[in-house]
CSV table of C-alpha atoms in Angstrom, one decimal:
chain,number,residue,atom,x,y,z
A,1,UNK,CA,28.1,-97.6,-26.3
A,2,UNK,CA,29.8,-96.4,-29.9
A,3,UNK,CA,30.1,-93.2,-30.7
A,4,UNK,CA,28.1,-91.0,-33.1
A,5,UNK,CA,30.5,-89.1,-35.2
A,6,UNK,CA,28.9,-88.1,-38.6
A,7,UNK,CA,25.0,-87.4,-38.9
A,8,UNK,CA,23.6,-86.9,-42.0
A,9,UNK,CA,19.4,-86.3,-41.7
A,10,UNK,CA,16.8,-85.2,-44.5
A,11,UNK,CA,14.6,-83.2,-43.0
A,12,UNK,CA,11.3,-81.1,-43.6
A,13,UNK,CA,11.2,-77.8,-41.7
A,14,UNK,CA,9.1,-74.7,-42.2
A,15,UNK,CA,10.9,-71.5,-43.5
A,16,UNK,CA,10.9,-69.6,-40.3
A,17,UNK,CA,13.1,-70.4,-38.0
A,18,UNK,CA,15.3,-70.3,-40.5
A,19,UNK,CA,18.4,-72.5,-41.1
A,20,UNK,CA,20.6,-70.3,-39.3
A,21,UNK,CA,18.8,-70.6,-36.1
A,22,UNK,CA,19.0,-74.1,-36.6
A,23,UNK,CA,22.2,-74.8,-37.3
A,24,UNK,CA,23.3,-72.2,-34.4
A,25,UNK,CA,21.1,-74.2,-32.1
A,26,UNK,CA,22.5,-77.7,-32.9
A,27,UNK,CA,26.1,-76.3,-32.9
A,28,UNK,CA,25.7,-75.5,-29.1
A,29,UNK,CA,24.9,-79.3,-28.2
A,30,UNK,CA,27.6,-81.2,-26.4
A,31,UNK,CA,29.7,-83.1,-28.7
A,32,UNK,CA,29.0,-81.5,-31.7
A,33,UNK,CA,31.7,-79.9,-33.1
A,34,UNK,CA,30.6,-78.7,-36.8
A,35,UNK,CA,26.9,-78.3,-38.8
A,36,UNK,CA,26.2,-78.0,-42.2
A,37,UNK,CA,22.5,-77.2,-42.8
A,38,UNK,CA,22.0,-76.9,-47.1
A,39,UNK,CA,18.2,-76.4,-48.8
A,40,UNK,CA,18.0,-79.0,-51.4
A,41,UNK,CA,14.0,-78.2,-52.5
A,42,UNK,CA,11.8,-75.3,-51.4
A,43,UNK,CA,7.7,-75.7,-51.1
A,44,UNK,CA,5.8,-72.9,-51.0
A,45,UNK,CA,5.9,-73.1,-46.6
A,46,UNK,CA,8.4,-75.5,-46.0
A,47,UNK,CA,11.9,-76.4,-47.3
A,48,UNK,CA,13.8,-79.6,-47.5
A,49,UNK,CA,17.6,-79.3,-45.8
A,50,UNK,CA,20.0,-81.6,-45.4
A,51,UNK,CA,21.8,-81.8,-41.9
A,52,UNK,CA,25.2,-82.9,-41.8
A,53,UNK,CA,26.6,-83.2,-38.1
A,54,UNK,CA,30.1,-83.9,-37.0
A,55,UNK,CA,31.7,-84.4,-33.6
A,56,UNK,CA,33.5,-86.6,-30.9
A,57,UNK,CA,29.7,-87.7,-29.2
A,58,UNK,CA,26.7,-86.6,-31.0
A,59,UNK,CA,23.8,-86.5,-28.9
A,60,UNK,CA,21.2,-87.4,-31.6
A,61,UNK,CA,18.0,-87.6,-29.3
A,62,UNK,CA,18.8,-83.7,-28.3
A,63,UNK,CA,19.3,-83.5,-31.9
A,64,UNK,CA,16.4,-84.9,-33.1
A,65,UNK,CA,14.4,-82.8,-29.7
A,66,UNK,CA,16.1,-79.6,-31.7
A,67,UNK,CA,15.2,-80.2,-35.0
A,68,UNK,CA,11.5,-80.9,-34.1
A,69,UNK,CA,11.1,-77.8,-31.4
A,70,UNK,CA,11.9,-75.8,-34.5
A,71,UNK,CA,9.1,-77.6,-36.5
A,72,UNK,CA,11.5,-80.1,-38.4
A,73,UNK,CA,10.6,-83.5,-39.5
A,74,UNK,CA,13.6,-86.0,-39.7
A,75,UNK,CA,12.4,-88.0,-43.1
A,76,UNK,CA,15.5,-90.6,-43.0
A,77,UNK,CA,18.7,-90.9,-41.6
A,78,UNK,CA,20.5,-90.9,-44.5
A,79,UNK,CA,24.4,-91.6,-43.3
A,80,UNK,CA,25.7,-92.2,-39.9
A,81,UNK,CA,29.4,-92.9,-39.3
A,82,UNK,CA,30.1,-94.1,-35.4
A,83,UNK,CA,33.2,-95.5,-34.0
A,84,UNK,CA,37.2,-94.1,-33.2
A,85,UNK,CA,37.2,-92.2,-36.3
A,86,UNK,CA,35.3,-90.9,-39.5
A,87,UNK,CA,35.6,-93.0,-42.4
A,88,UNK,CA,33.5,-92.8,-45.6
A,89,UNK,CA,31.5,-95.8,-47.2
A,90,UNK,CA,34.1,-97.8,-49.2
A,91,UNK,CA,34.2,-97.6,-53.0
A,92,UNK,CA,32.9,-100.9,-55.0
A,93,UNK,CA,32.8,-101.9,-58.3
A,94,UNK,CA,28.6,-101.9,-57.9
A,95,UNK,CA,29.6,-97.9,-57.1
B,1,UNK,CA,22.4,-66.7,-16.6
B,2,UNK,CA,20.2,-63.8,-16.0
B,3,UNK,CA,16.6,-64.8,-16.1
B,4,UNK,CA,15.1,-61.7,-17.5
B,5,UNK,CA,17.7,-61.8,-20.2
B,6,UNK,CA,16.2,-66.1,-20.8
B,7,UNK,CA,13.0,-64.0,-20.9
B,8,UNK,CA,14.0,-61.2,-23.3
B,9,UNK,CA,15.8,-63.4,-25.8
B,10,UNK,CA,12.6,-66.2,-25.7
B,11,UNK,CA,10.6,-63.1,-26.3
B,12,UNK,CA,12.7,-61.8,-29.5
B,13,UNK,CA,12.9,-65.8,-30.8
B,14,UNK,CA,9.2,-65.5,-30.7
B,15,UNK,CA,9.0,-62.0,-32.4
B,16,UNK,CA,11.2,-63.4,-34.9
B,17,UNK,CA,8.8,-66.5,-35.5
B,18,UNK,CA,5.3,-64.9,-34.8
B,19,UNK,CA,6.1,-61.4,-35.9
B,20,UNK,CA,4.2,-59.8,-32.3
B,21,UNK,CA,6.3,-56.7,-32.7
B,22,UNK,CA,5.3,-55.9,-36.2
B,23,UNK,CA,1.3,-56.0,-35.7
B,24,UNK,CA,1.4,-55.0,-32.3
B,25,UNK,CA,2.8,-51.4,-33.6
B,26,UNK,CA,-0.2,-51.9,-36.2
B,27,UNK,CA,-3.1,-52.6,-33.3
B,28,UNK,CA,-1.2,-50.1,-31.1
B,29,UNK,CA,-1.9,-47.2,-33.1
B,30,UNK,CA,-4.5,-48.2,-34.2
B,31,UNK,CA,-6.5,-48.7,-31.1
B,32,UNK,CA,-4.9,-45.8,-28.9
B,33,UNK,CA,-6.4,-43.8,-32.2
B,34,UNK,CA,-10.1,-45.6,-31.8
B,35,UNK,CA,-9.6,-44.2,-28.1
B,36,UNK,CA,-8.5,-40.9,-28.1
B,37,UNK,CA,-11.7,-40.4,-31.1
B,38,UNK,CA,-14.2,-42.1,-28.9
B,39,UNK,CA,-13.2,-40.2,-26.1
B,40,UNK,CA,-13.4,-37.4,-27.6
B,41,UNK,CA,-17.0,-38.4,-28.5
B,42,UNK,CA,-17.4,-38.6,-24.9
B,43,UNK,CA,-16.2,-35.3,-23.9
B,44,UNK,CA,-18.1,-33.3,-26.4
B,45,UNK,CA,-21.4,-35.3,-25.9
B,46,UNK,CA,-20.8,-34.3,-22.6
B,47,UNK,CA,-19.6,-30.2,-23.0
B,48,UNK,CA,-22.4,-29.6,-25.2
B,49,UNK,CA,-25.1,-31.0,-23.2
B,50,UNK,CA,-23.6,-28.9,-20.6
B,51,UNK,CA,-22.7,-31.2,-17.8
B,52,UNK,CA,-21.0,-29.8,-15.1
B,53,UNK,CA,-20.7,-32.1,-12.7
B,54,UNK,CA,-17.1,-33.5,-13.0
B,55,UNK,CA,-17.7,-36.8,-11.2
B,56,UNK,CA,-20.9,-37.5,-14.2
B,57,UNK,CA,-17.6,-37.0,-17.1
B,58,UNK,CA,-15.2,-39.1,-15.1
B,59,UNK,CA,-17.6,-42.1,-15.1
B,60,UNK,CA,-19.0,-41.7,-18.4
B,61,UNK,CA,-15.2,-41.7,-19.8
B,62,UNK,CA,-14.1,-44.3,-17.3
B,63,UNK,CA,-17.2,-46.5,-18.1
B,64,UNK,CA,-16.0,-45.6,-21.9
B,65,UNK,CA,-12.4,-47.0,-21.6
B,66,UNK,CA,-13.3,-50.3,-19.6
B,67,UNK,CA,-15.7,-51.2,-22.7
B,68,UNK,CA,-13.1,-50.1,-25.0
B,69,UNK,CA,-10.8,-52.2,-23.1
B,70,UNK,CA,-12.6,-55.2,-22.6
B,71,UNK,CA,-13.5,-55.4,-26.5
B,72,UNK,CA,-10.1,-54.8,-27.6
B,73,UNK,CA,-9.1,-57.1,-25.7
B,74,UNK,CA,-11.8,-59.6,-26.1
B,75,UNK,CA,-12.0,-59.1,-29.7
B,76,UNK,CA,-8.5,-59.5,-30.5
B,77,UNK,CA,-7.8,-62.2,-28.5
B,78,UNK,CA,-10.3,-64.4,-30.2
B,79,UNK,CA,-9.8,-63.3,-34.2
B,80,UNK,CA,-5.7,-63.8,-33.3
B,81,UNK,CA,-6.2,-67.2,-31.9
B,82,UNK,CA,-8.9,-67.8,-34.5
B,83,UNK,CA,-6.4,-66.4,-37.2
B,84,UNK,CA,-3.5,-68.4,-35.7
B,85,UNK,CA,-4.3,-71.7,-35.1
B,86,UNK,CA,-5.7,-71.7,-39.1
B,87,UNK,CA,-2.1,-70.7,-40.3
B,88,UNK,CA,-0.4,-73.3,-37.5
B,89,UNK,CA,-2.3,-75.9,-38.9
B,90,UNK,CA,-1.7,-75.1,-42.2
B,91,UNK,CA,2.2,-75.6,-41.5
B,92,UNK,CA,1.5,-78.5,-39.5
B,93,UNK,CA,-0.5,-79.7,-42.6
B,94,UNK,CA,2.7,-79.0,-44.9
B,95,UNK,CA,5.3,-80.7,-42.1
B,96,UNK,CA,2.9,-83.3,-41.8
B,97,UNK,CA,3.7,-83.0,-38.3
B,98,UNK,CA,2.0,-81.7,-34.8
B,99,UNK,CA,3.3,-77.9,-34.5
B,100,UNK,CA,1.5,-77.0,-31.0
B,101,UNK,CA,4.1,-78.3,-28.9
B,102,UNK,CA,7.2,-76.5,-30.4
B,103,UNK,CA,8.7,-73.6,-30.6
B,104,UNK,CA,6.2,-72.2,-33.4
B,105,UNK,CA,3.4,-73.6,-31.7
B,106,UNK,CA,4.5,-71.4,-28.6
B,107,UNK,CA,5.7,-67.8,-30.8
B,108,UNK,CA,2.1,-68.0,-31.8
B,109,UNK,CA,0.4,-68.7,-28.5
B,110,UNK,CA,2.4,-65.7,-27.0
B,111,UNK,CA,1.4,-63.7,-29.5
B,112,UNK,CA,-2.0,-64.0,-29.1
B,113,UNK,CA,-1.9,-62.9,-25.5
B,114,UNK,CA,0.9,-59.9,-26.2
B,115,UNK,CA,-1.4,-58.3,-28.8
B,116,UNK,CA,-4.4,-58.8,-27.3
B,117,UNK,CA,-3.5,-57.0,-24.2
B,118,UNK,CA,-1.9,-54.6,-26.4
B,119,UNK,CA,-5.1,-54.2,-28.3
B,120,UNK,CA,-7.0,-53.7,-24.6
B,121,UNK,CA,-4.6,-51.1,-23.1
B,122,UNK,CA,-4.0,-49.1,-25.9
B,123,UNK,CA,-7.4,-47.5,-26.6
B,124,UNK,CA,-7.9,-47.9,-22.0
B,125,UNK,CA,-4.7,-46.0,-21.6
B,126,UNK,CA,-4.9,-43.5,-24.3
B,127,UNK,CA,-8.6,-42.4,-23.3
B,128,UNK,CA,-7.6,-42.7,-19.7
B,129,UNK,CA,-4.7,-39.9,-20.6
B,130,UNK,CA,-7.3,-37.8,-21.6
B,131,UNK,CA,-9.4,-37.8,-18.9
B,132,UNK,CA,-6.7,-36.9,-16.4
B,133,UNK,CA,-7.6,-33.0,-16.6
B,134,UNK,CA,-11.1,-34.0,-14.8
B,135,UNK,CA,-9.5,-35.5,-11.6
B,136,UNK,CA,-8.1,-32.2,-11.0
B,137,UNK,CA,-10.8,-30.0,-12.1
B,138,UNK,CA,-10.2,-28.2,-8.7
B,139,UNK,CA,-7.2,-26.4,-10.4
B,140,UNK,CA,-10.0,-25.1,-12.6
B,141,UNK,CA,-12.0,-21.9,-12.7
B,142,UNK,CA,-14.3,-23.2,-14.2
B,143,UNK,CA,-15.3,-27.1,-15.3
B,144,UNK,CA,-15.3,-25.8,-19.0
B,145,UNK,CA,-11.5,-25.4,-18.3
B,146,UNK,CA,-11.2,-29.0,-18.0
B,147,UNK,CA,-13.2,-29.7,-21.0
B,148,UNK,CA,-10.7,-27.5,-22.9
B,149,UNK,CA,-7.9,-29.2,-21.1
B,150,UNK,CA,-9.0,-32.6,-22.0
B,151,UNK,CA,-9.3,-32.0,-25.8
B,152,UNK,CA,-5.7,-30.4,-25.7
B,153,UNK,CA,-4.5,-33.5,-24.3
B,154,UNK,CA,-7.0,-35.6,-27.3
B,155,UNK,CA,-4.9,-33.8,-29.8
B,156,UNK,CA,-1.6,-34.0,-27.9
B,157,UNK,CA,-2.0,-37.5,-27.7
B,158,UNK,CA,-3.4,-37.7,-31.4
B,159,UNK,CA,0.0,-36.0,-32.5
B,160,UNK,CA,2.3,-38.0,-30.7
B,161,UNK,CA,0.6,-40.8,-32.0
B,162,UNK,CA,1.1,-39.3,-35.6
B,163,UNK,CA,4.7,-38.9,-34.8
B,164,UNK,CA,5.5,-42.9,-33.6
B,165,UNK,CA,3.3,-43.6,-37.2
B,166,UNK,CA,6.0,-40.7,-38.8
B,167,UNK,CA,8.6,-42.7,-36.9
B,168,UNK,CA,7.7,-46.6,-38.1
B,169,UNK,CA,7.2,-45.4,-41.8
B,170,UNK,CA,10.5,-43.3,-41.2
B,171,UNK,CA,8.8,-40.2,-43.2
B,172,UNK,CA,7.8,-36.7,-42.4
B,173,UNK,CA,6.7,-36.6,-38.4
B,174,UNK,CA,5.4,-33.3,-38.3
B,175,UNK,CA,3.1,-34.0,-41.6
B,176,UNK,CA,2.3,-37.8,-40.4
B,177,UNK,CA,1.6,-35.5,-36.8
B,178,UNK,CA,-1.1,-32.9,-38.6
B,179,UNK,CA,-2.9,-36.1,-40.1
B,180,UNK,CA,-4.1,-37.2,-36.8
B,181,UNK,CA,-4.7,-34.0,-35.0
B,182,UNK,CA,-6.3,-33.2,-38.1
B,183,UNK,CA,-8.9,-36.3,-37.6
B,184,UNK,CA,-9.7,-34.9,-33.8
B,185,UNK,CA,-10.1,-31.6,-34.4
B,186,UNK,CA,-13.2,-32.8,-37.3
B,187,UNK,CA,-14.2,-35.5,-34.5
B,188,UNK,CA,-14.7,-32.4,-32.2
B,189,UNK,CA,-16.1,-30.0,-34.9
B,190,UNK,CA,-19.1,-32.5,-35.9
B,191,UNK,CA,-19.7,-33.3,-32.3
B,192,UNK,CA,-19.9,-29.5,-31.8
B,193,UNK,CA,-22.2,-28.8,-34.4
B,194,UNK,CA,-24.6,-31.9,-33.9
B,195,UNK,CA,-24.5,-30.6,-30.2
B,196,UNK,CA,-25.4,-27.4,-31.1
């Protein structure tokens, strides 16, 4: 089976616990080797953040099993890059 | 790993998430306060109808602290959960999602049990505190000894209770101590003169 090595998930998550305990709690996951957690809109509970996840073999049901014991909601997946290596979507004339 | 430290850090997660410490300081002096005061009810109904039978005090306060016990308790177990579950499903409302079975869902299930045991024992052991001077009462002279004894300890307990408020709001502890001595010492002067 390929390997995950880029995750990027919008997700809907209440204020408290806040991103740090998040982003803590998803860097401690086997094969996970960075987190980037950023708040693109805030509500007046809840808070929209974008989850970027890089490593060598990321888990994503424990990820998914983190984000939701916290109170998250994963609304899309919105980028996943799998394989040998991390490569970005290619450039085209459409943009 | 050590378990109890599993335990302790669960615990401060869901402090962090359901704030238990913060209103279980608040129902904590609050209650212990209700109990020393109704005890002191007690003990002056008691003095000035002249009872002089220690064993007739004992289970008139003990009698006292189980009630007070069972409806702190009681009572805040069921306006927490009450309160609780509305603002967990208010969030779940917001997530769109079912909150129960995460770690929210648990901070605030927790809580409900930590402060309403809180809000049980506090007013049980405070009262229970002042009652300790009538198990002894044959180190007494005479039972109006114990009486006297008990009040100390109402006000004792009353002041250290004014000096955790002085310590939470960081201000004066002496001053913050007065206040609630202060509220016994009228407790004991209407009881007197109704009494009398």
């Amino acid at each position: 089976m390929g390997k995950i090595r880029r995750l990027v998930l919008d997700t809907l998550k209440p204020y408290e616990p806040s991103i740090i305990e998040m982003a803590a709690q998803l860097s401690e996951l086997d094969g996970v080797s960075a987190v980037n957690i950023s708040i693109s809109e805030m509500d007046r509970k809840v808070e929209n953040a974008k989850i970027t996840i890089e490593g060598e073999e990321i888990p994503y049901p424990q990820v998914s099993e983190i984000i939701e014991q916290l109170g998250g909601v994963i609304h899309s997946i919105d980028e996943v890059v799998a394989g040998k290596q991390i490569i970005d979507d290619a450039v085209t004339p459409q943009g | 790993m050590n378990p109890l430290r599993d335990v302790w850090q669960d615990f401060q997660e869901y402090d962090n998430l359901a704030r238990i410490g913060e209103i279980g300081r608040r129902y904590f002096a609050m209650n212990a306060f209700d109990g020393v005061l109704t005890i002191i009810g007690v003990l002056m109904g008691n003095m000035t109808a002249r009872v002089a039978e220690p064993r007739i005090v004992v289970s008139t306060g003990l009698a006292t602290c189980v009630a007070m016990g069972v409806s702190g308790l009681w009572g805040a177990y069921l306006t927490e959960a009450a309160e609780r579950k509305r603002d967990l499903d208010e969030l779940s409302r917001h997530t769109l999602s079912d909150l129960n079975d995460t770690r929210i869902g648990q901070a605030s299930r927790v809580a409900v049990v930590v402060v309403a045991l809180i809000d049980g024992l506090a007013p049980l052991l405070a009262a229970l505190v002042v009652l300790i001077p009538f198990f002894m009462t044959a180190l007494f002279p005479a039972i109006v000894w114990a009486y006297y004894a008990s009040l100390g300890v109402a006000l004792l307990v009353l002041f250290s209770l004014g000096l955790f408020l002085g310590h939470i709001s960081r201000g004066n502890l002496i001053l913050y101590g007065i206040r609630t001595v202060v509220a016994g010492i009228v407790s004991i002067l209407i009881s007197f003169l109704l009494g009398e």
